[in-house]
Coordinates of C-alpha atoms in Angstrom, one line a residue:
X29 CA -0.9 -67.4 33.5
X30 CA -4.6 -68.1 34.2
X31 CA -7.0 -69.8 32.4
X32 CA -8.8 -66.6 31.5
X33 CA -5.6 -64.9 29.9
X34 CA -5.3 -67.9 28.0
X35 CA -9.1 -67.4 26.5
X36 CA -8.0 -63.6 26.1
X37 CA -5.0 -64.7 24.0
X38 CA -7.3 -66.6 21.6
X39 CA -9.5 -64.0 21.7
X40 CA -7.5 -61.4 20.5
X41 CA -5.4 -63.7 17.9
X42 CA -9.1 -63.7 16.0
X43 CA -9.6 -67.6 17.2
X44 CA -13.3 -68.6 17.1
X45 CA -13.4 -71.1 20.0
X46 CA -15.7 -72.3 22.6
X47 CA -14.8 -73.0 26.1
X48 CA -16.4 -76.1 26.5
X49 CA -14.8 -77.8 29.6
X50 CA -13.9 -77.2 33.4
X51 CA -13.9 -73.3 32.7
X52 CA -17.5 -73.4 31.3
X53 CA -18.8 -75.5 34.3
X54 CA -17.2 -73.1 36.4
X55 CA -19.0 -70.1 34.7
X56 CA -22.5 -71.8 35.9
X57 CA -21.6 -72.1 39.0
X58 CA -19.6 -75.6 39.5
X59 CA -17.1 -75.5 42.6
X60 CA -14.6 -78.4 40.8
X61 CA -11.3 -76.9 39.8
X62 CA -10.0 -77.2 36.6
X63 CA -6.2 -76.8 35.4
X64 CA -6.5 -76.7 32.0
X65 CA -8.5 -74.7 29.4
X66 CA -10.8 -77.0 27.3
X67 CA -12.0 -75.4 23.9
X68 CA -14.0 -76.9 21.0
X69 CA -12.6 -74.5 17.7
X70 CA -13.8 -73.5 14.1
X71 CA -12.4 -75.7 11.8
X72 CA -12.0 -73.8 9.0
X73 CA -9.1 -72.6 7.2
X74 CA -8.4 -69.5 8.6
X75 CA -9.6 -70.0 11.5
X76 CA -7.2 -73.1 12.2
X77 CA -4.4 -70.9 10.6
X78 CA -5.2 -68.2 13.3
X79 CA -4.8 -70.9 16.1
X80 CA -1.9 -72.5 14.6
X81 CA -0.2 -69.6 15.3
X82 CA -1.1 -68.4 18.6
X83 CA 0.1 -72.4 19.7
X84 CA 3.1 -71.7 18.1
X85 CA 4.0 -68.8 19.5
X86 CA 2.8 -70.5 23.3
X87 CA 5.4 -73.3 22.4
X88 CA 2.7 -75.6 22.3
X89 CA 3.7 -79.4 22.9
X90 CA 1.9 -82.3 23.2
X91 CA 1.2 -83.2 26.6
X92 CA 2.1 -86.8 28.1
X93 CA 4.8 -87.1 25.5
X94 CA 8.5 -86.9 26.2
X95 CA 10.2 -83.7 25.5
X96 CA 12.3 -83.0 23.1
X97 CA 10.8 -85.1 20.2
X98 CA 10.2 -83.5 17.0
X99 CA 6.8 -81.2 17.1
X100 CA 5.9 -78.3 14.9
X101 CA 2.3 -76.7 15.6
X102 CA 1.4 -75.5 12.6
X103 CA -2.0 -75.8 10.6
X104 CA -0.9 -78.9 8.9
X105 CA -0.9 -80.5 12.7
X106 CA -4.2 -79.3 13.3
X107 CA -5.6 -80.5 10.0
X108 CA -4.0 -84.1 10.8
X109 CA -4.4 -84.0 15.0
X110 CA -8.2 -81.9 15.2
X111 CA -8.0 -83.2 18.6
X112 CA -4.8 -82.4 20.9
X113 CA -4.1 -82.4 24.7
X114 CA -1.3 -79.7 25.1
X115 CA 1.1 -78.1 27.6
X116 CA 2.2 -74.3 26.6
X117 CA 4.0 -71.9 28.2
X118 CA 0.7 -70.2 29.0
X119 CA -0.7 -73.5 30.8
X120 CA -2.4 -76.4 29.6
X121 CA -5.2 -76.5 26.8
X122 CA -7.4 -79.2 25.0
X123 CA -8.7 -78.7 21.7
X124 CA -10.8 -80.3 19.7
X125 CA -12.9 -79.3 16.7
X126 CA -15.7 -81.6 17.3
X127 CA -17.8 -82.2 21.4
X128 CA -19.2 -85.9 21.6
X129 CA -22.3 -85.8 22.6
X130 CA -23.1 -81.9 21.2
X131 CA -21.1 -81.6 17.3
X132 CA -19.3 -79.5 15.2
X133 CA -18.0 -76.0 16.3
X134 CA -21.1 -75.5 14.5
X135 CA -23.4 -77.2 16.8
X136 CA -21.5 -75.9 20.1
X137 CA -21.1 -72.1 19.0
X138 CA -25.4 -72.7 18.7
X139 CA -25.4 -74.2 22.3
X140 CA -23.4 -71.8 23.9
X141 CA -23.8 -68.6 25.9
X142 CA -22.1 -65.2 26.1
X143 CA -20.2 -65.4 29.9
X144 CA -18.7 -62.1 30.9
X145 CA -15.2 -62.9 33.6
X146 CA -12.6 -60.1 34.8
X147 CA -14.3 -58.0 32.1
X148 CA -13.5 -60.4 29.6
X149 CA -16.3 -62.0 27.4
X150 CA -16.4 -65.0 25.7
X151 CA -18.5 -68.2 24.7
X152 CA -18.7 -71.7 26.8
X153 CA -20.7 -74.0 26.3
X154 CA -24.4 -73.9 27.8
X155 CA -25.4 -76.3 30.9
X156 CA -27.3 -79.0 28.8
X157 CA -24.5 -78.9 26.2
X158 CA -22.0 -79.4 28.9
X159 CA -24.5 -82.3 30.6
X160 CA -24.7 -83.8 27.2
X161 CA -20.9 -83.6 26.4
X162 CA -20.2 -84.8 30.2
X163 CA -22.4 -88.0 29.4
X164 CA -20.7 -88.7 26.1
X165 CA -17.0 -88.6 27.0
X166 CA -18.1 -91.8 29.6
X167 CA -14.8 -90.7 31.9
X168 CA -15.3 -91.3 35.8
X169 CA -14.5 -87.7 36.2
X170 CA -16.8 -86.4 34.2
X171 CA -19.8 -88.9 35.1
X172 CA -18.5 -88.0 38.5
X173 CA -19.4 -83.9 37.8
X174 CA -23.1 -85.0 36.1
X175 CA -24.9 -84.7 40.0
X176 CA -23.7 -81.4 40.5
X177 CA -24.4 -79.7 36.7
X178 CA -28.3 -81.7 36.5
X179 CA -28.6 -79.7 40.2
X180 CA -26.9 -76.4 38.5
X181 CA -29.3 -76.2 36.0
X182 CA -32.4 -77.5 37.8
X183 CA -31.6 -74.6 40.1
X184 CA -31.3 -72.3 37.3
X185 CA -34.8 -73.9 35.4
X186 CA -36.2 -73.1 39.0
X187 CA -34.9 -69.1 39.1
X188 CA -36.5 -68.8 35.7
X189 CA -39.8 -66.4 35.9
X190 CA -42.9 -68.3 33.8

């Protein structure tokens, strides 16, 4: 299952998500790889209701824990746990209902752009969102990916008529 079908999934269980991580610095251009799908999601009630159940029906687990102990995704997790590494049957996935460095669902839905893959459209989170998310987080991976979106988006604020 790609990353994209996993987007596609959320998309068409009504989740209002952003993608937010690897796959939205791969939509402007970066050349790093990502594995799993990194999302920042609406925290409100329905909204967490509608992604309670789509990682249900993935099997979602917690990642880096040892299988087998007792886990139930449901929107009482998600209420208690807004921010979860996960493995699922589709693949990997991080959420989170608040970026460092950019907000609230709120604040990243207003700092993201419409990115159109495989004829599948959906929202990630805009260059200086990502730059300012990348900065916040402080991990050498991501301090490590800074150089290459500030040249990204220079290159873009270059291509820009004006």
């Amino acid at each position: 299952m790609s990353l994209l079908d996993m987007v596609s999934g959320l998309s068409q269980a009504g989740v209002r998500s952003v993608v937010i991580g690897g796959l939205a610095a791969r939509a402007h251009g970066s050349t790093r790889i990502t594995e799993d799908l990194d999302v920042c999601y609406d925290a409100s009630p329905d909204n967490v209701r509608r992604l309670a159940q789509v990682l249900a029906s993935w099997n979602a687990y917690l990642r880096g824990v040892e299988p087998g102990l007792p886990f139930v995704m449901d929107e009482r997790m998600l209420r208690n746990t807004p921010v979860m590494t996960l493995v699922t049957d589709r693949g990997a996935i991080d959420i989170m209902d608040v970026v460092a460095g950019v907000g609230t669902y709120r604040d990243v839905l207003a700092a993201s752009i419409e990115v159109m893959a495989d004829r599948l459209a959906f929202r990630a989170l805009d260059l200086p969102g990502l730059l300012a998310a990348k900065r916040a987080a402080r991990r050498p991976r991501d301090l490590e990916q800074i150089p290459e979106l500030e040249a990204l988006l220079e290159m873009r604020n270059r291509m820009r008529p004006g």
